[in-house]
Amino acid sequence: MSRNADPKFWDAAKKHLIRYGGTFEPAIIERAKGSFVYDADDRPILDFTSGQMSALLGHGHPKIVETVQSQVEKVAHLFSGMLSRPVVTLAERLAELAPGLDRVLLLSTGAESNEAAIRMAKLVTGKHEIVAFSKSWHGMTGVAASATYSAGRKGYGPAAVGSFAIPAPNAFRPRFKHADGSLDWQTELDDAFNLVDSQSTGNLAAFIAEPILSSGGMLPLPKGYLAALKQKCVERGMLLILDEAQTGVGRTGDMFAFERDGVTPDIMTLSKTIGAGLPLAAVMTTAEIEDAAHEKGFLFYTTHVSDPLPAAVGVTVLDVVRDEKLVDRARTSGQKLFDGLSRLKDRYDCVGDVRGRGLMLGVEIVKRGADGQFREPDHDLGAAIATEAFKNGLSMNIVKLPGMGGVFRIAPPLTISDAELDLGLSIIAKSIEGALSDR
């Protein structure tokens, strides 16, 4: 019998754990190394989602292990009013990488960083209305949850007053089209803001956006969109907040995703990738905005603000990304992975679309619709492929949110080898074959 079937373990899990969404994988993970996690049978499972999109350097990177061991012996946690060298060093390094965003607040999670960013935007502008994309995910707490539209909105009472959504651009299923059938995102954006303006009470504070909407189905903002969105914000006296939880620190082939468009946000939030699997997040903004917030009494005390241990890890993450040239690696490996997935799209009708940037890609599973075209989302086949993949030794996260269908989120560590990418592609092909044969 497999050690993964340990009845004592699963009985205890069922008895004592609060279920927080979805189902657990049928395995007990005992350890992880590099691009793999290992179950109770010591079976290697290729991790194509970097844990929760966070293990940017893979699992157990020796530099991260060394930093944790060294820093925890010195100081791991301090009173919020105390500063340590790792905190100031990380703030300085981040500011160097994002010119103009010179002020940094170090926190623990993505939701927390978005809470702080929105709180700051409201205080500085003196307004309260927040706009986000209809497929967004910015966290499960407070105003971050109010700006999250891809899931979790029903059953929890009212959202924050002044929460608005606009459609997320989707080139695979365009709402507004050019004559050739391609997405007319400018008309869509204009139409969306006309609706926002008609609902606003004149208190638009900020727009919060992911450069690639991950939980919404790996939807990348088209080139040029970010600049147009920033202009919409400028015209209304709003701040632009970019949530780069998953796109930051090299994953898209740029250090930050906004660099491709040459548009610097007013506030940027980081999490996931900056901590390489440890809880670390950051809010970055301009000196002007931070000064204004401070003058108005900006308050965001949390237990783990400016903690030295995660800050030291963040510095090491930036060192490794620089020394191992992982931004370039994300670009080249991402192209290799994109090409491999595109070949699967050519081979299987059920692979409807491959999209994304760098090592952050989406694969949408579809079925034939009434018009005879393979455009309809296929929830069941997507789930079956995911199950087959896990059996075959590959972990791929699939978006199962209503209306999105089976969209695989593929974001392996930036340290992944070409051989491991090839292995992943071969398992995906095998898993598609297996799922189709069972139909």
PDB file of N, CA and C in Angstrom, residues 274-339:
ATOM      1  N   ILE A 274       9.184  37.508  -4.334  1.00  0.00           N
ATOM      2  CA  ILE A 274      10.267  38.183  -3.623  1.00  0.00           C
ATOM      3  C   ILE A 274      10.724  37.378  -2.403  1.00  0.00           C
ATOM      4  N   GLY A 275       9.862  36.505  -1.883  1.00  0.00           N
ATOM      5  CA  GLY A 275      10.222  35.715  -0.711  1.00  0.00           C
ATOM      6  C   GLY A 275      10.669  34.310  -1.022  1.00  0.00           C
ATOM      7  N   ALA A 276      10.606  33.920  -2.297  1.00  0.00           N
ATOM      8  CA  ALA A 276      11.041  32.581  -2.720  1.00  0.00           C
ATOM      9  C   ALA A 276      10.427  31.478  -1.870  1.00  0.00           C
ATOM     10  N   GLY A 277       9.150  31.649  -1.488  1.00  0.00           N
ATOM     11  CA  GLY A 277       8.463  30.628  -0.705  1.00  0.00           C
ATOM     12  C   GLY A 277       8.269  30.999   0.744  1.00  0.00           C
ATOM     13  N   LEU A 278       8.977  32.025   1.225  1.00  0.00           N
ATOM     14  CA  LEU A 278       8.761  32.513   2.577  1.00  0.00           C
ATOM     15  C   LEU A 278       7.815  33.710   2.540  1.00  0.00           C
ATOM     16  N   PRO A 279       7.107  33.980   3.640  1.00  0.00           N
ATOM     17  CA  PRO A 279       6.147  35.098   3.638  1.00  0.00           C
ATOM     18  C   PRO A 279       6.846  36.443   3.661  1.00  0.00           C
ATOM     19  N   LEU A 280       6.869  37.095   2.506  1.00  0.00           N
ATOM     20  CA  LEU A 280       7.454  38.420   2.369  1.00  0.00           C
ATOM     21  C   LEU A 280       6.694  39.173   1.284  1.00  0.00           C
ATOM     22  N   ALA A 281       6.355  40.402   1.561  1.00  0.00           N
ATOM     23  CA  ALA A 281       5.667  41.246   0.591  1.00  0.00           C
ATOM     24  C   ALA A 281       6.203  42.664   0.718  1.00  0.00           C
ATOM     25  N   ALA A 282       5.949  43.462  -0.307  1.00  0.00           N
ATOM     26  CA  ALA A 282       6.431  44.839  -0.295  1.00  0.00           C
ATOM     27  C   ALA A 282       5.434  45.751  -0.973  1.00  0.00           C
ATOM     28  N   VAL A 283       5.361  46.978  -0.475  1.00  0.00           N
ATOM     29  CA  VAL A 283       4.651  48.063  -1.144  1.00  0.00           C
ATOM     30  C   VAL A 283       5.701  49.080  -1.546  1.00  0.00           C
ATOM     31  N   MET A 284       5.695  49.499  -2.815  1.00  0.00           N
ATOM     32  CA  MET A 284       6.656  50.477  -3.306  1.00  0.00           C
ATOM     33  C   MET A 284       5.910  51.661  -3.902  1.00  0.00           C
ATOM     34  N   THR A 285       6.361  52.854  -3.600  1.00  0.00           N
ATOM     35  CA  THR A 285       5.698  54.036  -4.138  1.00  0.00           C
ATOM     36  C   THR A 285       6.699  55.184  -4.264  1.00  0.00           C
ATOM     37  N   THR A 286       6.220  56.305  -4.758  1.00  0.00           N
ATOM     38  CA  THR A 286       7.085  57.462  -4.975  1.00  0.00           C
ATOM     39  C   THR A 286       7.309  58.209  -3.655  1.00  0.00           C
ATOM     40  N   ALA A 287       8.373  58.988  -3.632  1.00  0.00           N
ATOM     41  CA  ALA A 287       8.641  59.815  -2.451  1.00  0.00           C
ATOM     42  C   ALA A 287       7.506  60.809  -2.230  1.00  0.00           C
ATOM     43  N   GLU A 288       6.970  61.347  -3.311  1.00  0.00           N
ATOM     44  CA  GLU A 288       5.884  62.324  -3.205  1.00  0.00           C
ATOM     45  C   GLU A 288       4.656  61.730  -2.540  1.00  0.00           C
ATOM     46  N   ILE A 289       4.266  60.531  -2.986  1.00  0.00           N
ATOM     47  CA  ILE A 289       3.082  59.892  -2.414  1.00  0.00           C
ATOM     48  C   ILE A 289       3.336  59.496  -0.960  1.00  0.00           C
ATOM     49  N   GLU A 290       4.526  58.959  -0.676  1.00  0.00           N
ATOM     50  CA  GLU A 290       4.832  58.547   0.699  1.00  0.00           C
ATOM     51  C   GLU A 290       4.869  59.745   1.635  1.00  0.00           C
ATOM     52  N   ASP A 291       5.439  60.848   1.172  1.00  0.00           N
ATOM     53  CA  ASP A 291       5.470  62.061   1.992  1.00  0.00           C
ATOM     54  C   ASP A 291       4.051  62.536   2.311  1.00  0.00           C
ATOM     55  N   ALA A 292       3.200  62.534   1.298  1.00  0.00           N
ATOM     56  CA  ALA A 292       1.817  62.977   1.489  1.00  0.00           C
ATOM     57  C   ALA A 292       1.085  62.052   2.459  1.00  0.00           C
ATOM     58  N   ALA A 293       1.311  60.748   2.320  1.00  0.00           N
ATOM     59  CA  ALA A 293       0.671  59.784   3.215  1.00  0.00           C
ATOM     60  C   ALA A 293       1.145  59.977   4.651  1.00  0.00           C
ATOM     61  N   HIS A 294       2.445  60.181   4.805  1.00  0.00           N
ATOM     62  CA  HIS A 294       3.002  60.374   6.146  1.00  0.00           C
ATOM     63  C   HIS A 294       2.447  61.638   6.790  1.00  0.00           C
ATOM     64  N   GLU A 295       2.352  62.696   6.022  1.00  0.00           N
ATOM     65  CA  GLU A 295       1.827  63.960   6.552  1.00  0.00           C
ATOM     66  C   GLU A 295       0.378  63.816   7.012  1.00  0.00           C
ATOM     67  N   LYS A 296      -0.351  62.909   6.370  1.00  0.00           N
ATOM     68  CA  LYS A 296      -1.751  62.692   6.748  1.00  0.00           C
ATOM     69  C   LYS A 296      -1.900  61.607   7.810  1.00  0.00           C
ATOM     70  N   GLY A 297      -0.765  61.075   8.308  1.00  0.00           N
ATOM     71  CA  GLY A 297      -0.818  60.118   9.406  1.00  0.00           C
ATOM     72  C   GLY A 297      -1.003  58.669   8.988  1.00  0.00           C
ATOM     73  N   PHE A 298      -0.437  58.284   7.830  1.00  0.00           N
ATOM     74  CA  PHE A 298      -0.584  56.899   7.356  1.00  0.00           C
ATOM     75  C   PHE A 298      -0.216  55.913   8.456  1.00  0.00           C
ATOM     76  N   LEU A 299      -1.117  54.960   8.709  1.00  0.00           N
ATOM     77  CA  LEU A 299      -0.925  53.970   9.762  1.00  0.00           C
ATOM     78  C   LEU A 299      -1.098  52.569   9.194  1.00  0.00           C
ATOM     79  N   PHE A 300      -0.080  51.726   9.347  1.00  0.00           N
ATOM     80  CA  PHE A 300      -0.208  50.335   8.927  1.00  0.00           C
ATOM     81  C   PHE A 300       0.719  49.450   9.768  1.00  0.00           C
ATOM     82  N   TYR A 301       0.506  49.483  11.054  1.00  0.00           N
ATOM     83  CA  TYR A 301       1.238  48.582  11.942  1.00  0.00           C
ATOM     84  C   TYR A 301       0.740  47.155  11.754  1.00  0.00           C
ATOM     85  N   THR A 302       1.642  46.214  11.581  1.00  0.00           N
ATOM     86  CA  THR A 302       1.291  44.795  11.635  1.00  0.00           C
ATOM     87  C   THR A 302       2.377  44.094  12.450  1.00  0.00           C
ATOM     88  N   THR A 303       2.087  42.886  12.896  1.00  0.00           N
ATOM     89  CA  THR A 303       3.028  42.174  13.761  1.00  0.00           C
ATOM     90  C   THR A 303       4.379  41.957  13.090  1.00  0.00           C
ATOM     91  N   HIS A 304       4.349  41.673  11.789  1.00  0.00           N
ATOM     92  CA  HIS A 304       5.587  41.296  11.113  1.00  0.00           C
ATOM     93  C   HIS A 304       6.071  42.332  10.102  1.00  0.00           C
ATOM     94  N   VAL A 305       5.662  43.593  10.277  1.00  0.00           N
ATOM     95  CA  VAL A 305       6.204  44.641   9.421  1.00  0.00           C
ATOM     96  C   VAL A 305       7.704  44.767   9.684  1.00  0.00           C
ATOM     97  N   SER A 306       8.486  44.899   8.622  1.00  0.00           N
ATOM     98  CA  SER A 306       9.940  45.109   8.716  1.00  0.00           C
ATOM     99  C   SER A 306      10.668  44.019   9.503  1.00  0.00           C
ATOM    100  N   ASP A 307      10.202  42.775   9.391  1.00  0.00           N
ATOM    101  CA  ASP A 307      10.919  41.681  10.063  1.00  0.00           C
ATOM    102  C   ASP A 307      12.245  41.399   9.350  1.00  0.00           C
ATOM    103  N   PRO A 308      13.333  41.199  10.110  1.00  0.00           N
ATOM    104  CA  PRO A 308      14.647  41.006   9.491  1.00  0.00           C
ATOM    105  C   PRO A 308      14.832  39.670   8.765  1.00  0.00           C
ATOM    106  N   LEU A 309      14.237  38.582   9.259  1.00  0.00           N
ATOM    107  CA  LEU A 309      14.464  37.282   8.616  1.00  0.00           C
ATOM    108  C   LEU A 309      13.948  37.249   7.180  1.00  0.00           C
ATOM    109  N   PRO A 310      12.674  37.542   6.915  1.00  0.00           N
ATOM    110  CA  PRO A 310      12.227  37.533   5.514  1.00  0.00           C
ATOM    111  C   PRO A 310      12.923  38.590   4.668  1.00  0.00           C
ATOM    112  N   ALA A 311      13.277  39.737   5.272  1.00  0.00           N
ATOM    113  CA  ALA A 311      13.989  40.768   4.512  1.00  0.00           C
ATOM    114  C   ALA A 311      15.336  40.251   4.035  1.00  0.00           C
ATOM    115  N   ALA A 312      16.049  39.534   4.899  1.00  0.00           N
ATOM    116  CA  ALA A 312      17.340  38.947   4.513  1.00  0.00           C
ATOM    117  C   ALA A 312      17.162  37.957   3.370  1.00  0.00           C
ATOM    118  N   VAL A 313      16.073  37.188   3.417  1.00  0.00           N
ATOM    119  CA  VAL A 313      15.778  36.253   2.322  1.00  0.00           C
ATOM    120  C   VAL A 313      15.520  37.026   1.041  1.00  0.00           C
ATOM    121  N   GLY A 314      14.780  38.120   1.121  1.00  0.00           N
ATOM    122  CA  GLY A 314      14.509  38.928  -0.065  1.00  0.00           C
ATOM    123  C   GLY A 314      15.772  39.458  -0.713  1.00  0.00           C
ATOM    124  N   VAL A 315      16.734  39.894   0.105  1.00  0.00           N
ATOM    125  CA  VAL A 315      18.019  40.351  -0.436  1.00  0.00           C
ATOM    126  C   VAL A 315      18.710  39.216  -1.181  1.00  0.00           C
ATOM    127  N   THR A 316      18.690  38.023  -0.591  1.00  0.00           N
ATOM    128  CA  THR A 316      19.318  36.868  -1.235  1.00  0.00           C
ATOM    129  C   THR A 316      18.622  36.503  -2.538  1.00  0.00           C
ATOM    130  N   VAL A 317      17.293  36.613  -2.566  1.00  0.00           N
ATOM    131  CA  VAL A 317      16.555  36.348  -3.803  1.00  0.00           C
ATOM    132  C   VAL A 317      17.050  37.270  -4.914  1.00  0.00           C
ATOM    133  N   LEU A 318      17.183  38.542  -4.611  1.00  0.00           N
ATOM    134  CA  LEU A 318      17.656  39.490  -5.620  1.00  0.00           C
ATOM    135  C   LEU A 318      19.093  39.179  -6.039  1.00  0.00           C
ATOM    136  N   ASP A 319      19.920  38.753  -5.089  1.00  0.00           N
ATOM    137  CA  ASP A 319      21.295  38.359  -5.416  1.00  0.00           C
ATOM    138  C   ASP A 319      21.315  37.188  -6.395  1.00  0.00           C
ATOM    139  N   VAL A 320      20.529  36.164  -6.087  1.00  0.00           N
ATOM    140  CA  VAL A 320      20.514  34.958  -6.929  1.00  0.00           C
ATOM    141  C   VAL A 320      19.948  35.275  -8.315  1.00  0.00           C
ATOM    142  N   VAL A 321      18.878  36.045  -8.371  1.00  0.00           N
ATOM    143  CA  VAL A 321      18.296  36.416  -9.666  1.00  0.00           C
ATOM    144  C   VAL A 321      19.328  37.151 -10.520  1.00  0.00           C
ATOM    145  N   ARG A 322      20.100  38.025  -9.893  1.00  0.00           N
ATOM    146  CA  ARG A 322      21.155  38.756 -10.619  1.00  0.00           C
ATOM    147  C   ARG A 322      22.307  37.829 -11.001  1.00  0.00           C
ATOM    148  N   ASP A 323      22.836  37.095 -10.041  1.00  0.00           N
ATOM    149  CA  ASP A 323      24.043  36.296 -10.266  1.00  0.00           C
ATOM    150  C   ASP A 323      23.807  35.144 -11.247  1.00  0.00           C
ATOM    151  N   GLU A 324      22.625  34.554 -11.209  1.00  0.00           N
ATOM    152  CA  GLU A 324      22.316  33.428 -12.091  1.00  0.00           C
ATOM    153  C   GLU A 324      21.599  33.878 -13.366  1.00  0.00           C
ATOM    154  N   LYS A 325      21.498  35.201 -13.547  1.00  0.00           N
ATOM    155  CA  LYS A 325      20.893  35.778 -14.762  1.00  0.00           C
ATOM    156  C   LYS A 325      19.510  35.182 -15.041  1.00  0.00           C
ATOM    157  N   LEU A 326      18.691  35.163 -14.011  1.00  0.00           N
ATOM    158  CA  LEU A 326      17.410  34.469 -14.112  1.00  0.00           C
ATOM    159  C   LEU A 326      16.338  35.257 -14.865  1.00  0.00           C
ATOM    160  N   VAL A 327      16.512  36.578 -14.986  1.00  0.00           N
ATOM    161  CA  VAL A 327      15.560  37.329 -15.807  1.00  0.00           C
ATOM    162  C   VAL A 327      15.705  36.903 -17.267  1.00  0.00           C
ATOM    163  N   ASP A 328      16.939  36.815 -17.725  1.00  0.00           N
ATOM    164  CA  ASP A 328      17.179  36.334 -19.090  1.00  0.00           C
ATOM    165  C   ASP A 328      16.730  34.886 -19.226  1.00  0.00           C
ATOM    166  N   ARG A 329      16.969  34.112 -18.184  1.00  0.00           N
ATOM    167  CA  ARG A 329      16.590  32.697 -18.203  1.00  0.00           C
ATOM    168  C   ARG A 329      15.071  32.549 -18.332  1.00  0.00           C
ATOM    169  N   ALA A 330      14.336  33.416 -17.633  1.00  0.00           N
ATOM    170  CA  ALA A 330      12.875  33.361 -17.737  1.00  0.00           C
ATOM    171  C   ALA A 330      12.416  33.646 -19.159  1.00  0.00           C
ATOM    172  N   ARG A 331      13.116  34.555 -19.816  1.00  0.00           N
ATOM    173  CA  ARG A 331      12.751  34.913 -21.187  1.00  0.00           C
ATOM    174  C   ARG A 331      13.021  33.759 -22.147  1.00  0.00           C
ATOM    175  N   THR A 332      14.211  33.176 -22.070  1.00  0.00           N
ATOM    176  CA  THR A 332      14.565  32.111 -23.011  1.00  0.00           C
ATOM    177  C   THR A 332      13.835  30.806 -22.690  1.00  0.00           C
ATOM    178  N   SER A 333      13.769  30.457 -21.412  1.00  0.00           N
ATOM    179  CA  SER A 333      13.055  29.235 -21.025  1.00  0.00           C
ATOM    180  C   SER A 333      11.566  29.390 -21.291  1.00  0.00           C
ATOM    181  N   GLY A 334      11.070  30.612 -21.077  1.00  0.00           N
ATOM    182  CA  GLY A 334       9.659  30.860 -21.344  1.00  0.00           C
ATOM    183  C   GLY A 334       9.316  30.676 -22.808  1.00  0.00           C
ATOM    184  N   GLN A 335      10.213  31.107 -23.687  1.00  0.00           N
ATOM    185  CA  GLN A 335       9.977  30.921 -25.113  1.00  0.00           C
ATOM    186  C   GLN A 335       9.997  29.444 -25.480  1.00  0.00           C
ATOM    187  N   LYS A 336      10.920  28.703 -24.869  1.00  0.00           N
ATOM    188  CA  LYS A 336      10.989  27.258 -25.125  1.00  0.00           C
ATOM    189  C   LYS A 336       9.697  26.567 -24.670  1.00  0.00           C
ATOM    190  N   LEU A 337       9.226  26.959 -23.487  1.00  0.00           N
ATOM    191  CA  LEU A 337       8.002  26.362 -22.966  1.00  0.00           C
ATOM    192  C   LEU A 337       6.799  26.773 -23.807  1.00  0.00           C
ATOM    193  N   PHE A 338       6.732  28.042 -24.186  1.00  0.00           N
ATOM    194  CA  PHE A 338       5.634  28.519 -25.028  1.00  0.00           C
ATOM    195  C   PHE A 338       5.597  27.766 -26.348  1.00  0.00           C
ATOM    196  N   ASP A 339       6.768  27.569 -26.964  1.00  0.00           N
ATOM    197  CA  ASP A 339       6.830  26.846 -28.240  1.00  0.00           C
ATOM    198  C   ASP A 339       6.370  25.403 -28.068  1.00  0.00           C
TER     199      ASP A 339
END
